[in-house]
Amino acid sequence: MMIETSTSSCWSCGDMRAAHFCHACGKVQPPAPVDYFAFFGMPRKLNVDIPRLEREFYELSRKLHPDLNARADKREQEWSLEQSSLLNDAYRTLKDPIKRTQYLLGLEGVELEEQSKSATEKARAAGEVKKQIVPPDLLEEVFELNMQLEETRMNKKIGEDDPALAKDLDEHKAAFEKKFEELSQQLKGHWDAWDGALDSKDEPARRLALDGMVDLLNRRSYIRNLVRDVNEALGN
């Protein structure tokens, strides 16, 4: 079961309420301003027990669903809608490993702006090219890839086809997709470092874990964009 995150009294019966509903009278409680981890009664750790998260999600869904409060007064119905919406958002975020990591970084005041969707849209609206930070170990590969992409685009404009160039791009794509998956696997190591630093209250280790996650996610995002560029050039 969930860890209780609130000790305030129920607005209806005055008993000590749970975070989202009252154990005594079952009334839905006003949403509390908490983060997604706290919503599920969990510490801000990244190694999440997914089966437990799923069980708690379905249990809360049954108790907070607006249909169950259809006969309640307008205020309770609004609380039920708000609680259910927050529940769904929290569950989707914490269940997904990348979204969970990005959310935790956001809570810690870290924004992956250079690689973010909002940065892309802002650059496009301004007619600019979004700044991309090329990982140092990929500089040579990225330079060669960009040359091949430009050549492919030029060939398309003049209606020419170069099977050998297309084959090279496919090989680059496969290599980058492999790197992408490797980075996803490496994320677990940063989770372990973060969770351990949280337990030991080791601030330098905590900052180091944050920096590691930022670097990994930026690299992952950059490689994803490279794969996208190759697919666009090949017409995939």
PDB file of C-alpha atoms in Angstrom:
ATOM      1  CA  MET A   1       0.000   0.000   0.000  1.00  0.00           C
ATOM      2  CA  MET A   2       0.960   3.640  -0.364  1.00  0.00           C
ATOM      3  CA  ILE A   3       2.897   5.627   2.197  1.00  0.00           C
ATOM      4  CA  GLU A   4       0.665   8.318   3.640  1.00  0.00           C
ATOM      5  CA  THR A   5       1.832  11.783   2.624  1.00  0.00           C
ATOM      6  CA  SER A   6      -0.751  13.853   4.507  1.00  0.00           C
ATOM      7  CA  THR A   7      -1.823  14.044   8.139  1.00  0.00           C
ATOM      8  CA  SER A   8      -4.459  16.759   7.722  1.00  0.00           C
ATOM      9  CA  SER A   9      -8.065  16.205   8.722  1.00  0.00           C
ATOM     10  CA  CYS A  10     -10.831  15.175   6.361  1.00  0.00           C
ATOM     11  CA  TRP A  11     -12.996  18.147   5.339  1.00  0.00           C
ATOM     12  CA  SER A  12     -16.128  16.014   5.767  1.00  0.00           C
ATOM     13  CA  CYS A  13     -15.778  13.887   8.912  1.00  0.00           C
ATOM     14  CA  GLY A  14     -12.703  15.383  10.578  1.00  0.00           C
ATOM     15  CA  ASP A  15     -10.835  12.073  10.721  1.00  0.00           C
ATOM     16  CA  MET A  16      -7.186  11.834   9.732  1.00  0.00           C
ATOM     17  CA  ARG A  17      -7.399  11.613   5.947  1.00  0.00           C
ATOM     18  CA  ALA A  18      -5.218   9.854   3.407  1.00  0.00           C
ATOM     19  CA  ALA A  19      -3.498  11.905   0.740  1.00  0.00           C
ATOM     20  CA  HIS A  20      -6.325  11.595  -1.796  1.00  0.00           C
ATOM     21  CA  PHE A  21      -9.398  10.311   0.036  1.00  0.00           C
ATOM     22  CA  CYS A  22     -10.588   9.762   3.588  1.00  0.00           C
ATOM     23  CA  HIS A  23     -10.182   6.239   4.958  1.00  0.00           C
ATOM     24  CA  ALA A  24     -13.022   6.810   7.404  1.00  0.00           C
ATOM     25  CA  CYS A  25     -15.809   8.229   5.227  1.00  0.00           C
ATOM     26  CA  GLY A  26     -14.380   7.648   1.735  1.00  0.00           C
ATOM     27  CA  LYS A  27     -14.759  11.272   0.630  1.00  0.00           C
ATOM     28  CA  VAL A  28     -12.359  12.569  -2.037  1.00  0.00           C
ATOM     29  CA  GLN A  29     -10.050  15.220  -0.637  1.00  0.00           C
ATOM     30  CA  PRO A  30      -8.886  18.481  -2.238  1.00  0.00           C
ATOM     31  CA  PRO A  31      -5.749  17.926  -4.368  1.00  0.00           C
ATOM     32  CA  ALA A  32      -2.558  18.751  -2.483  1.00  0.00           C
ATOM     33  CA  PRO A  33       0.313  20.606  -4.200  1.00  0.00           C
ATOM     34  CA  VAL A  34       2.730  17.679  -4.435  1.00  0.00           C
ATOM     35  CA  ASP A  35       5.076  16.305  -7.077  1.00  0.00           C
ATOM     36  CA  TYR A  36       4.360  13.041  -8.879  1.00  0.00           C
ATOM     37  CA  PHE A  37       6.596  10.991  -6.590  1.00  0.00           C
ATOM     38  CA  ALA A  38       4.873  12.364  -3.480  1.00  0.00           C
ATOM     39  CA  PHE A  39       1.474  11.767  -5.090  1.00  0.00           C
ATOM     40  CA  PHE A  40       2.254   8.038  -4.972  1.00  0.00           C
ATOM     41  CA  GLY A  41       3.862   8.322  -1.550  1.00  0.00           C
ATOM     42  CA  MET A  42       7.341   7.596  -2.922  1.00  0.00           C
ATOM     43  CA  PRO A  43      10.710   9.285  -2.364  1.00  0.00           C
ATOM     44  CA  ARG A  44      12.357  10.983  -5.356  1.00  0.00           C
ATOM     45  CA  LYS A  45      14.182   7.840  -6.405  1.00  0.00           C
ATOM     46  CA  LEU A  46      14.536   6.628  -9.977  1.00  0.00           C
ATOM     47  CA  ASN A  47      14.543   2.876  -9.419  1.00  0.00           C
ATOM     48  CA  VAL A  48      10.769   2.509  -9.230  1.00  0.00           C
ATOM     49  CA  ASP A  49       8.926  -0.702  -8.386  1.00  0.00           C
ATOM     50  CA  ILE A  50       6.744  -0.696 -11.510  1.00  0.00           C
ATOM     51  CA  PRO A  51       4.393  -3.553 -10.463  1.00  0.00           C
ATOM     52  CA  ARG A  52       3.746  -1.730  -7.185  1.00  0.00           C
ATOM     53  CA  LEU A  53       3.196   1.538  -9.050  1.00  0.00           C
ATOM     54  CA  GLU A  54       0.674  -0.189 -11.312  1.00  0.00           C
ATOM     55  CA  ARG A  55      -1.190  -1.734  -8.375  1.00  0.00           C
ATOM     56  CA  GLU A  56      -1.461   1.598  -6.607  1.00  0.00           C
ATOM     57  CA  PHE A  57      -2.519   3.323  -9.805  1.00  0.00           C
ATOM     58  CA  TYR A  58      -5.436   0.941 -10.362  1.00  0.00           C
ATOM     59  CA  GLU A  59      -6.408   1.052  -6.696  1.00  0.00           C
ATOM     60  CA  LEU A  60      -6.495   4.847  -6.717  1.00  0.00           C
ATOM     61  CA  SER A  61      -8.264   4.879 -10.079  1.00  0.00           C
ATOM     62  CA  ARG A  62     -11.115   2.895  -8.574  1.00  0.00           C
ATOM     63  CA  LYS A  63     -11.427   5.279  -5.625  1.00  0.00           C
ATOM     64  CA  LEU A  64     -10.936   8.585  -7.448  1.00  0.00           C
ATOM     65  CA  HIS A  65     -12.765   7.964 -10.715  1.00  0.00           C
ATOM     66  CA  PRO A  66     -15.245  10.783 -11.437  1.00  0.00           C
ATOM     67  CA  ASP A  67     -18.022   8.266 -12.177  1.00  0.00           C
ATOM     68  CA  LEU A  68     -17.886   7.111  -8.562  1.00  0.00           C
ATOM     69  CA  ASN A  69     -18.492  10.669  -7.421  1.00  0.00           C
ATOM     70  CA  ALA A  70     -21.175  11.555  -9.953  1.00  0.00           C
ATOM     71  CA  ARG A  71     -23.764  12.033  -7.164  1.00  0.00           C
ATOM     72  CA  ALA A  72     -21.461  14.104  -4.969  1.00  0.00           C
ATOM     73  CA  ASP A  73     -21.746  17.884  -4.806  1.00  0.00           C
ATOM     74  CA  LYS A  74     -20.059  20.017  -7.456  1.00  0.00           C
ATOM     75  CA  ARG A  75     -17.003  20.678  -5.297  1.00  0.00           C
ATOM     76  CA  GLU A  76     -16.305  16.984  -4.757  1.00  0.00           C
ATOM     77  CA  GLN A  77     -16.835  16.250  -8.434  1.00  0.00           C
ATOM     78  CA  GLU A  78     -14.244  18.887  -9.340  1.00  0.00           C
ATOM     79  CA  TRP A  79     -11.783  17.448  -6.822  1.00  0.00           C
ATOM     80  CA  SER A  80     -12.336  13.982  -8.250  1.00  0.00           C
ATOM     81  CA  LEU A  81     -11.624  15.213 -11.782  1.00  0.00           C
ATOM     82  CA  GLU A  82      -8.487  17.038 -10.636  1.00  0.00           C
ATOM     83  CA  GLN A  83      -7.234  14.079  -8.617  1.00  0.00           C
ATOM     84  CA  SER A  84      -7.899  11.632 -11.481  1.00  0.00           C
ATOM     85  CA  SER A  85      -6.128  13.878 -13.989  1.00  0.00           C
ATOM     86  CA  LEU A  86      -3.126  14.240 -11.694  1.00  0.00           C
ATOM     87  CA  LEU A  87      -3.128  10.481 -11.080  1.00  0.00           C
ATOM     88  CA  ASN A  88      -3.009   9.724 -14.810  1.00  0.00           C
ATOM     89  CA  ASP A  89      -0.263  12.279 -15.479  1.00  0.00           C
ATOM     90  CA  ALA A  90       1.818  11.029 -12.558  1.00  0.00           C
ATOM     91  CA  TYR A  91       1.435   7.396 -13.573  1.00  0.00           C
ATOM     92  CA  ARG A  92       2.342   7.959 -17.227  1.00  0.00           C
ATOM     93  CA  THR A  93       5.397   9.974 -16.219  1.00  0.00           C
ATOM     94  CA  LEU A  94       6.751   7.677 -13.515  1.00  0.00           C
ATOM     95  CA  LYS A  95       6.146   4.486 -15.496  1.00  0.00           C
ATOM     96  CA  ASP A  96       8.254   5.662 -18.448  1.00  0.00           C
ATOM     97  CA  PRO A  97      12.009   5.542 -17.646  1.00  0.00           C
ATOM     98  CA  ILE A  98      12.961   8.546 -19.804  1.00  0.00           C
ATOM     99  CA  LYS A  99      10.014  10.705 -18.746  1.00  0.00           C
ATOM    100  CA  ARG A 100      10.692   9.774 -15.120  1.00  0.00           C
ATOM    101  CA  THR A 101      14.320  10.859 -15.399  1.00  0.00           C
ATOM    102  CA  GLN A 102      13.437  14.100 -17.183  1.00  0.00           C
ATOM    103  CA  TYR A 103      10.764  14.847 -14.589  1.00  0.00           C
ATOM    104  CA  LEU A 104      13.203  14.298 -11.722  1.00  0.00           C
ATOM    105  CA  LEU A 105      15.718  16.610 -13.399  1.00  0.00           C
ATOM    106  CA  GLY A 106      12.986  19.230 -13.750  1.00  0.00           C
ATOM    107  CA  LEU A 107      12.193  18.958 -10.038  1.00  0.00           C
ATOM    108  CA  GLU A 108      15.887  19.536  -9.370  1.00  0.00           C
ATOM    109  CA  GLY A 109      15.845  22.681 -11.508  1.00  0.00           C
ATOM    110  CA  VAL A 110      17.582  21.144 -14.515  1.00  0.00           C
ATOM    111  CA  GLU A 111      16.182  21.825 -17.996  1.00  0.00           C
ATOM    112  CA  LEU A 112      17.477  20.026 -21.083  1.00  0.00           C
ATOM    113  CA  GLU A 113      16.681  23.114 -23.144  1.00  0.00           C
ATOM    114  CA  GLU A 114      19.139  22.704 -26.001  1.00  0.00           C
ATOM    115  CA  GLN A 115      17.689  19.347 -26.960  1.00  0.00           C
ATOM    116  CA  SER A 116      14.075  20.003 -25.989  1.00  0.00           C
ATOM    117  CA  LYS A 117      11.017  20.089 -28.182  1.00  0.00           C
ATOM    118  CA  SER A 118      10.243  23.627 -27.034  1.00  0.00           C
ATOM    119  CA  ALA A 119      13.692  24.762 -28.140  1.00  0.00           C
ATOM    120  CA  THR A 120      13.131  23.202 -31.568  1.00  0.00           C
ATOM    121  CA  GLU A 121       9.781  24.921 -31.990  1.00  0.00           C
ATOM    122  CA  LYS A 122      11.196  28.254 -30.817  1.00  0.00           C
ATOM    123  CA  ALA A 123      14.056  28.044 -33.307  1.00  0.00           C
ATOM    124  CA  ARG A 124      11.723  27.132 -36.165  1.00  0.00           C
ATOM    125  CA  ALA A 125       9.391  30.037 -35.350  1.00  0.00           C
ATOM    126  CA  ALA A 126      12.364  32.413 -35.442  1.00  0.00           C
ATOM    127  CA  GLY A 127      13.662  30.920 -38.686  1.00  0.00           C
ATOM    128  CA  GLU A 128      16.855  29.822 -36.954  1.00  0.00           C
ATOM    129  CA  VAL A 129      18.736  26.548 -36.634  1.00  0.00           C
ATOM    130  CA  LYS A 130      18.522  25.148 -33.125  1.00  0.00           C
ATOM    131  CA  LYS A 131      21.842  24.979 -31.363  1.00  0.00           C
ATOM    132  CA  GLN A 132      23.043  21.404 -31.023  1.00  0.00           C
ATOM    133  CA  ILE A 133      25.834  20.344 -28.716  1.00  0.00           C
ATOM    134  CA  VAL A 134      27.758  17.601 -30.524  1.00  0.00           C
ATOM    135  CA  PRO A 135      29.177  15.009 -28.117  1.00  0.00           C
ATOM    136  CA  PRO A 136      33.013  15.154 -28.557  1.00  0.00           C
ATOM    137  CA  ASP A 137      33.351  11.433 -29.285  1.00  0.00           C
ATOM    138  CA  LEU A 138      30.858  11.743 -32.153  1.00  0.00           C
ATOM    139  CA  LEU A 139      32.405  14.756 -33.875  1.00  0.00           C
ATOM    140  CA  GLU A 140      34.112  12.794 -36.638  1.00  0.00           C
ATOM    141  CA  GLU A 141      31.114  10.551 -37.312  1.00  0.00           C
ATOM    142  CA  VAL A 142      28.704  13.472 -37.291  1.00  0.00           C
ATOM    143  CA  PHE A 143      30.875  15.496 -39.669  1.00  0.00           C
ATOM    144  CA  GLU A 144      30.975  12.629 -42.165  1.00  0.00           C
ATOM    145  CA  LEU A 145      27.249  11.981 -41.762  1.00  0.00           C
ATOM    146  CA  ASN A 146      26.352  15.633 -42.356  1.00  0.00           C
ATOM    147  CA  MET A 147      28.415  15.669 -45.540  1.00  0.00           C
ATOM    148  CA  GLN A 148      26.574  12.573 -46.775  1.00  0.00           C
ATOM    149  CA  LEU A 149      23.198  14.016 -45.822  1.00  0.00           C
ATOM    150  CA  GLU A 150      23.926  17.198 -47.724  1.00  0.00           C
ATOM    151  CA  GLU A 151      25.022  15.210 -50.763  1.00  0.00           C
ATOM    152  CA  THR A 152      21.842  13.118 -50.586  1.00  0.00           C
ATOM    153  CA  ARG A 153      19.675  16.235 -50.422  1.00  0.00           C
ATOM    154  CA  MET A 154      21.482  17.743 -53.423  1.00  0.00           C
ATOM    155  CA  ASN A 155      21.008  14.513 -55.394  1.00  0.00           C
ATOM    156  CA  LYS A 156      17.285  14.592 -54.657  1.00  0.00           C
ATOM    157  CA  LYS A 157      17.025  18.151 -55.941  1.00  0.00           C
ATOM    158  CA  ILE A 158      18.537  17.223 -59.292  1.00  0.00           C
ATOM    159  CA  GLY A 159      16.737  13.869 -59.474  1.00  0.00           C
ATOM    160  CA  GLU A 160      19.770  11.623 -59.103  1.00  0.00           C
ATOM    161  CA  ASP A 161      20.058   8.438 -57.094  1.00  0.00           C
ATOM    162  CA  ASP A 162      23.203   7.063 -55.439  1.00  0.00           C
ATOM    163  CA  PRO A 163      22.665   3.529 -54.048  1.00  0.00           C
ATOM    164  CA  ALA A 164      26.144   3.433 -52.502  1.00  0.00           C
ATOM    165  CA  LEU A 165      25.490   6.669 -50.609  1.00  0.00           C
ATOM    166  CA  ALA A 166      22.118   5.370 -49.424  1.00  0.00           C
ATOM    167  CA  LYS A 167      23.824   2.193 -48.198  1.00  0.00           C
ATOM    168  CA  ASP A 168      26.371   4.284 -46.246  1.00  0.00           C
ATOM    169  CA  LEU A 169      23.577   6.284 -44.637  1.00  0.00           C
ATOM    170  CA  ASP A 170      21.766   3.099 -43.644  1.00  0.00           C
ATOM    171  CA  GLU A 171      24.955   1.841 -41.982  1.00  0.00           C
ATOM    172  CA  HIS A 172      25.355   5.136 -40.115  1.00  0.00           C
ATOM    173  CA  LYS A 173      21.760   4.905 -39.010  1.00  0.00           C
ATOM    174  CA  ALA A 174      22.204   1.355 -37.690  1.00  0.00           C
ATOM    175  CA  ALA A 175      25.329   2.401 -35.769  1.00  0.00           C
ATOM    176  CA  PHE A 176      23.582   5.370 -34.187  1.00  0.00           C
ATOM    177  CA  GLU A 177      20.541   3.283 -33.299  1.00  0.00           C
ATOM    178  CA  LYS A 178      22.865   0.886 -31.493  1.00  0.00           C
ATOM    179  CA  LYS A 179      24.452   3.777 -29.577  1.00  0.00           C
ATOM    180  CA  PHE A 180      20.969   5.030 -28.733  1.00  0.00           C
ATOM    181  CA  GLU A 181      20.018   1.696 -27.144  1.00  0.00           C
ATOM    182  CA  GLU A 182      23.340   1.498 -25.293  1.00  0.00           C
ATOM    183  CA  LEU A 183      22.719   4.914 -23.745  1.00  0.00           C
ATOM    184  CA  SER A 184      19.267   3.814 -22.620  1.00  0.00           C
ATOM    185  CA  GLN A 185      20.845   0.840 -20.856  1.00  0.00           C
ATOM    186  CA  GLN A 186      23.486   3.064 -19.213  1.00  0.00           C
ATOM    187  CA  LEU A 187      20.781   5.210 -17.623  1.00  0.00           C
ATOM    188  CA  LYS A 188      20.257   2.570 -14.910  1.00  0.00           C
ATOM    189  CA  GLY A 189      23.758   3.223 -13.571  1.00  0.00           C
ATOM    190  CA  HIS A 190      22.948   6.900 -13.054  1.00  0.00           C
ATOM    191  CA  TRP A 191      19.713   5.947 -11.306  1.00  0.00           C
ATOM    192  CA  ASP A 192      21.659   3.779  -8.863  1.00  0.00           C
ATOM    193  CA  ALA A 193      24.102   6.615  -8.201  1.00  0.00           C
ATOM    194  CA  TRP A 194      21.268   9.096  -7.622  1.00  0.00           C
ATOM    195  CA  ASP A 195      19.306   6.796  -5.304  1.00  0.00           C
ATOM    196  CA  GLY A 196      22.433   5.955  -3.320  1.00  0.00           C
ATOM    197  CA  ALA A 197      23.376   9.609  -2.944  1.00  0.00           C
ATOM    198  CA  LEU A 198      19.855  10.388  -1.782  1.00  0.00           C
ATOM    199  CA  ASP A 199      20.075   7.714   0.936  1.00  0.00           C
ATOM    200  CA  SER A 200      23.511   8.823   2.109  1.00  0.00           C
ATOM    201  CA  LYS A 201      22.724  12.552   1.791  1.00  0.00           C
ATOM    202  CA  ASP A 202      25.938  12.888  -0.218  1.00  0.00           C
ATOM    203  CA  GLU A 203      25.481  16.226  -1.997  1.00  0.00           C
ATOM    204  CA  PRO A 204      28.584  16.008  -4.255  1.00  0.00           C
ATOM    205  CA  ALA A 205      27.546  12.502  -5.383  1.00  0.00           C
ATOM    206  CA  ARG A 206      24.002  13.743  -5.949  1.00  0.00           C
ATOM    207  CA  ARG A 207      25.227  16.570  -8.196  1.00  0.00           C
ATOM    208  CA  LEU A 208      27.505  14.168 -10.032  1.00  0.00           C
ATOM    209  CA  ALA A 209      24.573  11.815 -10.692  1.00  0.00           C
ATOM    210  CA  LEU A 210      22.479  14.720 -11.973  1.00  0.00           C
ATOM    211  CA  ASP A 211      25.275  15.822 -14.304  1.00  0.00           C
ATOM    212  CA  GLY A 212      25.629  12.262 -15.585  1.00  0.00           C
ATOM    213  CA  MET A 213      21.922  12.010 -16.369  1.00  0.00           C
ATOM    214  CA  VAL A 214      21.906  15.377 -18.142  1.00  0.00           C
ATOM    215  CA  ASP A 215      24.868  14.374 -20.300  1.00  0.00           C
ATOM    216  CA  LEU A 216      23.348  11.003 -21.154  1.00  0.00           C
ATOM    217  CA  LEU A 217      19.929  12.396 -22.051  1.00  0.00           C
ATOM    218  CA  ASN A 218      21.477  15.138 -24.180  1.00  0.00           C
ATOM    219  CA  ARG A 219      23.556  12.552 -26.042  1.00  0.00           C
ATOM    220  CA  ARG A 220      20.520  10.313 -26.442  1.00  0.00           C
ATOM    221  CA  SER A 221      18.427  13.181 -27.799  1.00  0.00           C
ATOM    222  CA  TYR A 222      21.172  14.245 -30.183  1.00  0.00           C
ATOM    223  CA  ILE A 223      21.525  10.722 -31.582  1.00  0.00           C
ATOM    224  CA  ARG A 224      17.747  10.410 -31.942  1.00  0.00           C
ATOM    225  CA  ASN A 225      17.788  13.590 -34.027  1.00  0.00           C
ATOM    226  CA  LEU A 226      20.565  12.179 -36.227  1.00  0.00           C
ATOM    227  CA  VAL A 227      18.499   9.056 -36.914  1.00  0.00           C
ATOM    228  CA  ARG A 228      15.523  11.269 -37.739  1.00  0.00           C
ATOM    229  CA  ASP A 229      17.646  13.288 -40.197  1.00  0.00           C
ATOM    230  CA  VAL A 230      18.819  10.122 -41.942  1.00  0.00           C
ATOM    231  CA  ASN A 231      15.244   8.840 -42.237  1.00  0.00           C
ATOM    232  CA  GLU A 232      14.124  12.150 -43.726  1.00  0.00           C
ATOM    233  CA  ALA A 233      17.001  12.170 -46.237  1.00  0.00           C
ATOM    234  CA  LEU A 234      16.237   8.595 -47.296  1.00  0.00           C
ATOM    235  CA  GLY A 235      12.520   9.263 -47.448  1.00  0.00           C
ATOM    236  CA  ASN A 236      11.717   6.688 -44.761  1.00  0.00           C
TER     237      ASN A 236
END
